[in-house]
Amino acid sequence: MAQLTDDCFAFGGTLMRIEEAVALISERLPVLAGIEEVPLAEADGRIAAEPVTALHDVPPFANSAVDGYAVRHAVLAMDMETTLPVIGRLAAGASPDAVTTGDGAIRIFTGAPMPAGTDTVFMQEDVRRDGDAVILPAGLKRGANARAAGEDITRGACAIPAGRRLRPQDLALAAATGHDRITVRTRLRVALFSTGDELTEPGEPLGPGAIHDSNRVMLAGLLARFGVTVTDLGILRDEPKALAARLAEAARDYDLILTSGGVSTGEEDHVKAAVEATGSLMFWRIAIKPGRPVAMGLVAGTPFVGLPGNPGAVYVTLLFVVRPLLARLGGATDAALIGLPVRAAFPYRKKAGRREFVRVCVATAADAVLEAWKYPREGAGVLTSLTESDGLVELGDAVTAVAPGDILTFYPHTALW
Ligand code: AMP
Ligand code: MG
């Protein structure tokens, strides 16, 4: 396992592609999260620390997939109806030993075990009853409407790989395969700060030159969606000494320190100096827009990420740079994002050599293809471009122009969380 040292973040100052940054994160940084066992009911969104193995077959026994009549296929006539006496009845939850088996049909219900000797189930809609007998149509295949033991998953197979962020369907499979607890990673503890003399708490009156702090509440929400424990540590003023002291203090209690603002190279961007005073900082100039340089480093041995200040840049860098970092530190396999093809309904020009995420709205065109429009105001500081858009389209590093009709990759906002 990688050790957490200053070298983890050291990297020559060239512009780095997102893939390179993500690869470095997983090569150089260790998993910081510990391990604990939690009941299934508390495991949603947690990260599996070990593979979850099926303790038994699912389904545990062969059973009927429909309400109908279970028979032995071999007794059926080839090309004509077959009439069989109904010799028993089995509902879900009953033991198959409850019926005597023979060459008749057994009235059976969905989920009931297949009685010994039967292999095929006729749906009740497809048969006719005639007193104590049932008339079965010709042509049903052997094994129809019967579910084999273990056809979903067999005992000993891997139900959930280590590193998966558990979703409700994973918990369902864990329950079905015999588990009531799961070994998961402890939640990463993330300290969250905003920086800037202009920032005022939401709800407070604005003085001259002030704005409300909007990044912190957005970051807290996004981070919570990634399953970390977020501690909101408020606003840091643009005072280098106090900044450095507060960051060093937070380093003692958290696994990751995240700030926004103050990482550009202006005279009032003090985060850089503060981190350098207490640890080591490497500006990771990541080729991403929006998102000016993202600062990464260690503060007193604790990983630190300084995001840009503009909300649009905060959103994009959190999702495409911090998210893989959280996955690594938290012990998760960062699942590949699933982008959807959309047809561009806008022309656009961009610089080569950086990945660009354009905020778009989408709608289905007359020919049933999903089309994307660029949100008209594109500044990194425009918050309504995040609230009014449907998601982001990704323009590759090498792309220099988009023409209407081009097929682009679209990520709905919700697919990024
Ligand atoms: P900076 O990187 O500190 O120069 O900030 C860039 C821009 O983002 C400036 O317009 C800041 O006022 C704005 N900004 C920084 N932090 C926040 C925040 N927490 N909430 C809203 N806007 C912010
Ligand atoms: Mg600032």
Short mmCIF file of C-alpha atoms and ligand atoms in Angstrom, two decimals:
data_model
loop_
_atom_site.label_atom_id
_atom_site.label_comp_id
_atom_site.label_asym_id
_atom_site.label_seq_id
_atom_site.Cartn_x
_atom_site.Cartn_y
_atom_site.Cartn_z
CA MET A 1 0.00 0.00 0.00
CA ALA A 2 1.21 3.51 -0.78
CA GLN A 3 2.39 5.61 2.17
CA LEU A 4 1.20 9.14 2.71
CA THR A 5 4.30 11.28 2.17
CA ASP A 6 5.06 14.60 0.55
CA ASP A 7 6.02 12.71 -2.59
CA CYS A 8 2.44 11.58 -3.01
CA PHE A 9 1.52 14.96 -4.38
CA ALA A 10 4.80 15.91 -5.99
CA PHE A 11 4.50 16.18 -9.70
CA GLY A 12 6.28 18.40 -12.22
CA GLY A 13 4.22 21.49 -12.95
CA THR A 14 3.06 20.66 -16.44
CA LEU A 15 -0.59 20.62 -17.34
CA MET A 16 -1.94 17.21 -16.42
CA ARG A 17 -4.73 15.36 -18.18
CA ILE A 18 -7.54 14.28 -15.88
CA GLU A 19 -6.67 10.61 -16.44
CA GLU A 20 -3.08 11.22 -15.37
CA ALA A 21 -4.21 12.99 -12.20
CA VAL A 22 -6.62 10.18 -11.36
CA ALA A 23 -3.97 7.53 -12.07
CA LEU A 24 -1.49 9.33 -9.79
CA ILE A 25 -4.08 9.56 -7.05
CA SER A 26 -4.66 5.82 -7.04
CA GLU A 27 -0.97 4.93 -7.43
CA ARG A 28 0.42 7.25 -4.79
CA LEU A 29 -2.23 7.56 -2.14
CA PRO A 30 -3.16 4.92 0.41
CA VAL A 31 -6.64 3.93 1.50
CA LEU A 32 -7.18 5.89 4.72
CA ALA A 33 -10.58 4.53 5.71
CA GLY A 34 -10.74 1.80 8.33
CA ILE A 35 -13.07 -1.18 8.47
CA GLU A 36 -16.26 -1.81 10.45
CA GLU A 37 -19.25 -4.12 10.30
CA VAL A 38 -22.73 -2.66 9.94
CA PRO A 39 -26.24 -4.12 9.75
CA LEU A 40 -27.66 -4.28 6.23
CA ALA A 41 -30.15 -1.54 7.05
CA GLU A 42 -27.26 0.88 7.63
CA ALA A 43 -25.10 -0.18 4.70
CA ASP A 44 -26.70 1.83 1.88
CA GLY A 45 -24.08 4.11 0.32
CA ARG A 46 -21.23 2.55 2.29
CA ILE A 47 -18.22 0.94 0.62
CA ALA A 48 -17.80 -2.83 0.79
CA ALA A 49 -14.43 -3.52 2.42
CA GLU A 50 -14.30 -7.17 1.36
CA PRO A 51 -16.08 -9.23 -1.25
CA VAL A 52 -19.49 -10.47 -0.14
CA THR A 53 -19.80 -14.19 -0.94
CA ALA A 54 -23.09 -16.00 -1.40
CA LEU A 55 -23.68 -18.24 1.63
CA HIS A 56 -26.19 -20.32 -0.31
CA ASP A 57 -27.74 -20.66 -3.74
CA VAL A 58 -30.31 -18.09 -4.86
CA PRO A 59 -32.92 -19.25 -5.31
CA PRO A 60 -32.12 -21.87 -2.66
CA PHE A 61 -34.37 -24.45 -4.37
CA ALA A 62 -36.00 -24.91 -7.77
CA ASN A 63 -39.34 -23.12 -7.79
CA SER A 64 -42.19 -22.00 -9.95
CA ALA A 65 -41.97 -18.63 -11.72
CA VAL A 66 -45.75 -18.44 -12.25
CA ASP A 67 -49.09 -19.48 -10.84
CA GLY A 68 -50.13 -22.66 -12.69
CA TYR A 69 -49.60 -26.41 -12.86
CA ALA A 70 -46.32 -28.26 -12.36
CA VAL A 71 -45.82 -31.45 -14.40
CA ARG A 72 -43.16 -33.89 -15.53
CA HIS A 73 -42.57 -32.90 -19.15
CA ALA A 74 -41.97 -36.51 -20.21
CA VAL A 75 -45.61 -37.46 -19.58
CA LEU A 76 -46.96 -34.88 -22.04
CA ALA A 77 -48.31 -35.89 -25.45
CA MET A 78 -46.17 -34.56 -28.29
CA ASP A 79 -48.54 -32.70 -30.62
CA MET A 80 -51.85 -32.65 -28.82
CA GLU A 81 -53.42 -31.55 -25.57
CA THR A 82 -52.75 -33.65 -22.48
CA THR A 83 -55.29 -34.14 -19.73
CA LEU A 84 -53.82 -34.84 -16.28
CA PRO A 85 -55.44 -35.32 -12.89
CA VAL A 86 -54.64 -32.56 -10.39
CA ILE A 87 -53.02 -34.52 -7.56
CA GLY A 88 -51.83 -31.84 -5.14
CA ARG A 89 -51.42 -28.15 -4.31
CA LEU A 90 -48.33 -26.16 -3.30
CA ALA A 91 -48.23 -22.48 -2.31
CA ALA A 92 -45.09 -20.37 -1.73
CA GLY A 93 -43.52 -21.27 1.60
CA ALA A 94 -44.88 -24.84 1.61
CA SER A 95 -42.54 -27.81 1.75
CA PRO A 96 -42.40 -29.83 -1.48
CA ASP A 97 -42.81 -32.93 0.72
CA ALA A 98 -46.38 -31.75 1.37
CA VAL A 99 -47.56 -33.23 -1.92
CA THR A 100 -47.55 -36.76 -3.19
CA THR A 101 -45.93 -36.81 -6.57
CA GLY A 102 -46.76 -38.96 -9.51
CA ASP A 103 -47.63 -38.45 -13.12
CA GLY A 104 -50.38 -35.94 -12.47
CA ALA A 105 -50.32 -32.14 -12.37
CA ILE A 106 -49.76 -30.17 -9.18
CA ARG A 107 -51.52 -26.86 -8.68
CA ILE A 108 -48.60 -24.55 -7.89
CA PHE A 109 -48.10 -20.87 -7.08
CA THR A 110 -45.24 -18.44 -7.79
CA GLY A 111 -42.26 -19.12 -5.54
CA ALA A 112 -43.44 -22.56 -4.39
CA PRO A 113 -40.78 -25.28 -4.62
CA MET A 114 -40.97 -27.59 -7.62
CA PRO A 115 -42.30 -30.95 -6.35
CA ALA A 116 -39.95 -33.91 -6.84
CA GLY A 117 -40.17 -35.26 -10.37
CA THR A 118 -41.69 -32.15 -11.94
CA ASP A 119 -39.71 -29.90 -14.24
CA THR A 120 -42.17 -27.70 -16.13
CA VAL A 121 -44.96 -25.31 -15.17
CA PHE A 122 -47.99 -24.38 -17.28
CA MET A 123 -49.30 -20.88 -16.64
CA GLN A 124 -52.83 -20.94 -15.30
CA GLU A 125 -53.91 -18.63 -18.14
CA ASP A 126 -52.90 -21.28 -20.71
CA VAL A 127 -54.87 -24.27 -19.35
CA ARG A 128 -58.50 -25.35 -18.88
CA ARG A 129 -59.85 -27.05 -15.80
CA ASP A 130 -62.20 -29.97 -16.14
CA GLY A 131 -63.30 -30.99 -12.66
CA ASP A 132 -60.32 -32.62 -10.93
CA ALA A 133 -58.33 -32.67 -14.16
CA VAL A 134 -56.48 -30.01 -16.09
CA ILE A 135 -56.16 -29.83 -19.87
CA LEU A 136 -52.71 -28.72 -20.98
CA PRO A 137 -51.89 -27.35 -24.45
CA ALA A 138 -49.18 -28.86 -26.63
CA GLY A 139 -45.88 -27.21 -27.38
CA LEU A 140 -44.53 -26.04 -24.01
CA LYS A 141 -40.75 -26.57 -23.67
CA ARG A 142 -39.29 -28.68 -20.89
CA GLY A 143 -38.26 -26.45 -17.99
CA ALA A 144 -40.63 -23.63 -18.93
CA ASN A 145 -41.63 -21.33 -16.05
CA ALA A 146 -39.45 -23.19 -13.56
CA ARG A 147 -36.51 -21.44 -11.87
CA ALA A 148 -33.49 -23.63 -11.13
CA ALA A 149 -31.76 -23.57 -7.74
CA GLY A 150 -28.81 -21.16 -7.97
CA GLU A 151 -29.84 -19.70 -11.34
CA ASP A 152 -29.46 -16.18 -9.92
CA ILE A 153 -26.24 -16.83 -8.01
CA THR A 154 -24.60 -19.98 -6.69
CA ARG A 155 -23.25 -20.60 -3.20
CA GLY A 156 -19.64 -19.40 -2.89
CA ALA A 157 -19.85 -16.97 -5.84
CA CYS A 158 -18.96 -13.30 -5.34
CA ALA A 159 -22.18 -11.36 -4.83
CA ILE A 160 -20.53 -7.95 -4.28
CA PRO A 161 -16.93 -7.06 -5.08
CA ALA A 162 -14.79 -5.23 -2.53
CA GLY A 163 -14.74 -1.50 -3.16
CA ARG A 164 -18.29 -1.19 -4.40
CA ARG A 165 -20.31 1.71 -3.08
CA LEU A 166 -23.36 -0.22 -1.96
CA ARG A 167 -26.65 0.48 -3.62
CA PRO A 168 -30.07 -0.75 -2.54
CA GLN A 169 -29.94 -3.61 -5.05
CA ASP A 170 -26.58 -4.74 -3.60
CA LEU A 171 -28.15 -4.89 -0.16
CA ALA A 172 -31.01 -6.95 -1.59
CA LEU A 173 -28.51 -9.46 -3.00
CA ALA A 174 -26.59 -9.57 0.29
CA ALA A 175 -29.85 -10.34 2.12
CA ALA A 176 -30.89 -12.95 -0.43
CA THR A 177 -27.52 -14.70 -0.18
CA GLY A 178 -27.73 -15.06 3.59
CA HIS A 179 -26.13 -11.93 5.10
CA ASP A 180 -27.49 -9.58 7.71
CA ARG A 181 -24.29 -7.51 8.18
CA ILE A 182 -21.64 -6.21 5.80
CA THR A 183 -18.02 -5.32 6.39
CA VAL A 184 -17.62 -1.77 5.11
CA ARG A 185 -15.08 1.03 5.10
CA THR A 186 -15.42 3.62 7.84
CA ARG A 187 -16.60 6.96 6.51
CA LEU A 188 -13.89 9.43 5.58
CA ARG A 189 -13.96 12.52 7.78
CA VAL A 190 -13.80 15.59 5.57
CA ALA A 191 -13.25 19.10 6.92
CA LEU A 192 -14.82 21.79 4.77
CA PHE A 193 -13.86 25.45 4.68
CA SER A 194 -14.62 28.43 2.49
CA THR A 195 -12.05 31.16 2.12
CA GLY A 196 -12.48 34.83 1.37
CA ASP A 197 -12.94 38.20 3.07
CA GLU A 198 -16.03 38.85 0.92
CA LEU A 199 -17.96 35.85 2.23
CA THR A 200 -20.97 36.21 4.52
CA GLU A 201 -22.98 33.38 6.05
CA PRO A 202 -26.25 32.62 4.25
CA GLY A 203 -29.09 34.68 5.71
CA GLU A 204 -26.82 37.39 7.13
CA PRO A 205 -27.20 40.91 5.71
CA LEU A 206 -24.63 41.78 3.07
CA GLY A 207 -22.20 44.58 3.77
CA PRO A 208 -20.43 46.51 1.01
CA GLY A 209 -18.50 44.17 -1.30
CA ALA A 210 -19.87 41.07 0.38
CA ILE A 211 -21.55 38.00 -1.11
CA HIS A 212 -23.19 35.03 0.52
CA ASP A 213 -21.10 31.89 0.83
CA SER A 214 -22.75 29.45 -1.56
CA ASN A 215 -19.94 26.97 -2.15
CA ARG A 216 -19.96 25.39 1.27
CA VAL A 217 -23.55 24.25 1.22
CA MET A 218 -23.12 22.86 -2.31
CA LEU A 219 -19.93 21.03 -1.41
CA ALA A 220 -21.44 19.64 1.78
CA GLY A 221 -24.35 18.22 -0.20
CA LEU A 222 -22.16 16.70 -2.89
CA LEU A 223 -19.75 15.23 -0.36
CA ALA A 224 -22.62 13.73 1.64
CA ARG A 225 -23.77 12.01 -1.53
CA PHE A 226 -20.37 10.35 -1.72
CA GLY A 227 -20.85 8.87 1.73
CA VAL A 228 -18.25 10.86 3.66
CA THR A 229 -18.84 12.59 6.98
CA VAL A 230 -18.61 16.31 6.31
CA THR A 231 -17.78 18.79 9.04
CA ASP A 232 -18.52 22.36 8.12
CA LEU A 233 -15.76 24.48 9.64
CA GLY A 234 -16.99 27.77 8.30
CA ILE A 235 -15.26 30.64 6.56
CA LEU A 236 -11.54 31.35 6.69
CA ARG A 237 -10.58 34.98 6.16
CA ASP A 238 -7.80 35.99 3.81
CA GLU A 239 -5.26 36.21 6.65
CA PRO A 240 -2.29 33.94 6.00
CA LYS A 241 -1.33 33.27 9.65
CA ALA A 242 -4.83 32.49 10.90
CA LEU A 243 -5.48 30.41 7.80
CA ALA A 244 -2.37 28.31 8.33
CA ALA A 245 -3.15 27.78 12.01
CA ARG A 246 -6.73 26.73 11.34
CA LEU A 247 -5.74 24.29 8.58
CA ALA A 248 -3.06 22.73 10.79
CA GLU A 249 -5.59 22.33 13.59
CA ALA A 250 -8.10 20.64 11.26
CA ALA A 251 -5.37 18.29 10.02
CA ARG A 252 -5.35 16.59 13.42
CA ASP A 253 -8.99 15.50 13.31
CA TYR A 254 -9.82 14.80 9.68
CA ASP A 255 -8.82 12.54 6.81
CA LEU A 256 -9.12 15.26 4.19
CA ILE A 257 -9.28 19.05 4.23
CA LEU A 258 -11.22 20.70 1.45
CA THR A 259 -11.36 24.43 0.81
CA SER A 260 -12.73 26.60 -1.96
CA GLY A 261 -11.35 29.93 -3.11
CA GLY A 262 -7.97 31.53 -2.67
CA VAL A 263 -5.94 29.13 -4.79
CA SER A 264 -5.23 31.34 -7.77
CA THR A 265 -1.99 33.20 -7.93
CA GLY A 266 -3.35 36.63 -7.02
CA GLU A 267 -2.00 38.62 -4.09
CA GLU A 268 -5.10 37.82 -2.08
CA ASP A 269 -4.94 34.10 -2.71
CA HIS A 270 -3.45 32.99 0.58
CA VAL A 271 -4.35 29.33 0.69
CA LYS A 272 -1.25 28.37 -1.22
CA ALA A 273 1.09 30.09 1.23
CA ALA A 274 -0.83 28.75 4.21
CA VAL A 275 -0.50 25.18 3.01
CA GLU A 276 3.16 25.65 2.20
CA ALA A 277 3.71 26.97 5.72
CA THR A 278 2.23 23.88 7.34
CA GLY A 279 3.07 21.14 4.90
CA SER A 280 3.71 20.76 1.24
CA LEU A 281 1.74 21.95 -1.71
CA MET A 282 1.84 20.97 -5.32
CA PHE A 283 -0.32 22.92 -7.63
CA TRP A 284 -1.81 20.32 -9.82
CA ARG A 285 -2.52 22.18 -12.99
CA ILE A 286 -5.21 19.95 -14.33
CA ALA A 287 -6.34 20.42 -17.90
CA ILE A 288 -9.99 20.98 -17.06
CA LYS A 289 -12.47 23.77 -17.73
CA PRO A 290 -14.13 25.18 -15.75
CA GLY A 291 -11.61 24.81 -12.94
CA ARG A 292 -8.46 26.83 -12.57
CA PRO A 293 -5.52 25.08 -10.97
CA VAL A 294 -6.58 22.73 -8.23
CA ALA A 295 -4.19 22.82 -5.28
CA MET A 296 -3.30 19.52 -3.71
CA GLY A 297 -0.94 18.76 -0.91
CA LEU A 298 -0.50 17.68 2.67
CA VAL A 299 -1.21 19.82 5.73
CA ALA A 300 0.58 18.34 8.72
CA GLY A 301 0.34 14.93 7.10
CA THR A 302 -3.33 15.18 6.12
CA PRO A 303 -4.39 15.37 2.46
CA PHE A 304 -5.53 18.81 1.41
CA VAL A 305 -7.39 19.94 -1.69
CA GLY A 306 -7.98 23.59 -2.49
CA LEU A 307 -10.69 24.07 -5.09
CA PRO A 308 -11.18 27.25 -7.09
CA GLY A 309 -13.71 29.80 -5.81
CA ASN A 310 -16.16 30.09 -8.67
CA PRO A 311 -19.18 27.83 -8.12
CA GLY A 312 -19.12 26.32 -11.63
CA ALA A 313 -15.46 25.42 -11.22
CA VAL A 314 -16.14 24.07 -7.72
CA TYR A 315 -18.83 21.77 -9.09
CA VAL A 316 -16.77 20.39 -11.97
CA THR A 317 -13.51 19.94 -10.05
CA LEU A 318 -15.31 18.28 -7.13
CA LEU A 319 -16.89 15.77 -9.48
CA PHE A 320 -13.95 15.04 -11.74
CA VAL A 321 -10.93 15.51 -9.46
CA VAL A 322 -12.05 15.20 -5.83
CA ARG A 323 -14.46 12.35 -6.43
CA PRO A 324 -11.70 9.94 -7.59
CA LEU A 325 -9.59 11.11 -4.63
CA LEU A 326 -12.43 10.37 -2.20
CA ALA A 327 -12.86 6.97 -3.81
CA ARG A 328 -9.18 6.16 -3.34
CA LEU A 329 -8.87 7.41 0.24
CA GLY A 330 -12.19 5.80 1.14
CA GLY A 331 -11.35 2.40 -0.34
CA ALA A 332 -13.91 2.54 -3.16
CA THR A 333 -13.51 1.45 -6.71
CA ASP A 334 -14.44 4.58 -8.62
CA ALA A 335 -17.10 3.24 -10.97
CA ALA A 336 -16.79 4.55 -14.52
CA LEU A 337 -19.37 7.21 -15.25
CA ILE A 338 -21.99 6.23 -17.80
CA GLY A 339 -22.41 9.01 -20.34
CA LEU A 340 -25.32 9.17 -22.77
CA PRO A 341 -25.00 10.10 -26.44
CA VAL A 342 -26.64 13.42 -27.27
CA ARG A 343 -26.73 15.39 -30.49
CA ALA A 344 -25.31 18.87 -30.23
CA ALA A 345 -27.78 21.60 -31.18
CA PHE A 346 -25.13 24.30 -30.78
CA PRO A 347 -21.84 25.34 -32.34
CA TYR A 348 -18.86 25.81 -30.02
CA ARG A 349 -15.14 26.41 -30.15
CA LYS A 350 -12.62 25.39 -27.53
CA LYS A 351 -8.88 25.17 -26.98
CA ALA A 352 -7.14 21.87 -27.58
CA GLY A 353 -5.31 20.32 -24.65
CA ARG A 354 -7.94 20.54 -21.97
CA ARG A 355 -11.13 18.74 -21.09
CA GLU A 356 -14.14 20.94 -21.09
CA PHE A 357 -17.46 20.36 -19.38
CA VAL A 358 -20.22 22.45 -20.90
CA ARG A 359 -23.46 23.01 -19.02
CA VAL A 360 -26.37 22.02 -21.24
CA CYS A 361 -30.12 21.56 -21.35
CA VAL A 362 -31.49 18.56 -23.22
CA ALA A 363 -34.75 17.70 -24.97
CA THR A 364 -35.88 14.95 -27.31
CA ALA A 365 -36.01 16.15 -30.93
CA ALA A 366 -38.73 15.24 -33.47
CA ASP A 367 -36.63 12.28 -34.67
CA ALA A 368 -36.52 10.92 -31.08
CA VAL A 369 -32.82 11.74 -30.61
CA LEU A 370 -31.80 13.52 -27.41
CA GLU A 371 -30.46 16.99 -28.26
CA ALA A 372 -28.34 19.30 -26.13
CA TRP A 373 -28.26 23.09 -26.00
CA LYS A 374 -25.52 25.00 -24.35
CA TYR A 375 -26.69 26.99 -21.35
CA PRO A 376 -26.37 30.56 -22.67
CA ARG A 377 -24.36 32.10 -19.82
CA GLU A 378 -21.15 30.15 -19.46
CA GLY A 379 -19.13 32.02 -16.80
CA ALA A 380 -17.67 29.80 -14.09
CA GLY A 381 -19.36 32.04 -11.53
CA VAL A 382 -22.89 31.68 -12.92
CA LEU A 383 -24.78 29.59 -10.37
CA THR A 384 -27.98 29.51 -12.42
CA SER A 385 -26.04 27.61 -15.09
CA LEU A 386 -25.93 24.76 -12.57
CA THR A 387 -29.53 25.03 -11.40
CA GLU A 388 -31.15 25.58 -14.81
CA SER A 389 -29.12 23.07 -16.82
CA ASP A 390 -29.80 19.34 -17.06
CA GLY A 391 -26.16 18.28 -16.91
CA LEU A 392 -22.76 18.50 -18.55
CA VAL A 393 -21.42 17.44 -21.91
CA GLU A 394 -17.81 16.38 -22.00
CA LEU A 395 -15.58 17.71 -24.78
CA GLY A 396 -12.38 15.70 -25.12
CA ASP A 397 -8.90 17.20 -24.74
CA ALA A 398 -8.22 17.17 -28.46
CA VAL A 399 -11.57 18.63 -29.54
CA THR A 400 -11.40 22.20 -30.87
CA ALA A 401 -14.90 22.65 -32.24
CA VAL A 402 -18.43 21.36 -31.88
CA ALA A 403 -20.81 21.61 -34.81
CA PRO A 404 -24.59 21.13 -34.61
CA GLY A 405 -25.25 17.44 -35.27
CA ASP A 406 -22.09 16.18 -33.55
CA ILE A 407 -22.69 13.36 -31.10
CA LEU A 408 -21.41 14.28 -27.62
CA THR A 409 -21.27 12.52 -24.26
CA PHE A 410 -23.84 13.84 -21.79
CA TYR A 411 -23.87 13.32 -18.04
CA PRO A 412 -27.13 14.27 -16.31
CA HIS A 413 -26.32 16.04 -13.04
CA THR A 414 -27.75 13.13 -11.08
CA ALA A 415 -25.47 10.63 -12.87
CA LEU A 416 -22.45 12.51 -11.49
CA TRP A 417 -23.37 12.17 -7.84
P1 AMP B 1 -10.98 33.27 -5.52
O1 AMP B 1 -10.49 32.02 -6.15
O2 AMP B 1 -10.89 33.26 -4.05
O3 AMP B 1 -10.36 34.46 -6.15
O4 AMP B 1 -12.55 33.32 -5.87
C1 AMP B 1 -13.00 33.36 -7.21
C2 AMP B 1 -14.44 33.85 -7.24
O5 AMP B 1 -15.26 32.93 -6.53
C3 AMP B 1 -14.64 35.18 -6.56
O6 AMP B 1 -15.60 35.91 -7.28
C4 AMP B 1 -15.16 34.83 -5.19
O7 AMP B 1 -15.94 35.84 -4.60
C5 AMP B 1 -16.00 33.60 -5.52
N1 AMP B 1 -16.12 32.74 -4.36
C6 AMP B 1 -15.10 32.25 -3.61
N2 AMP B 1 -15.54 31.51 -2.60
C7 AMP B 1 -16.89 31.51 -2.70
C8 AMP B 1 -17.93 30.92 -1.93
N3 AMP B 1 -17.66 30.17 -0.87
N4 AMP B 1 -19.22 31.12 -2.33
C9 AMP B 1 -19.48 31.88 -3.41
N5 AMP B 1 -18.55 32.45 -4.17
C10 AMP B 1 -17.27 32.27 -3.83
MG MG B 2 -10.75 34.64 -2.55
#
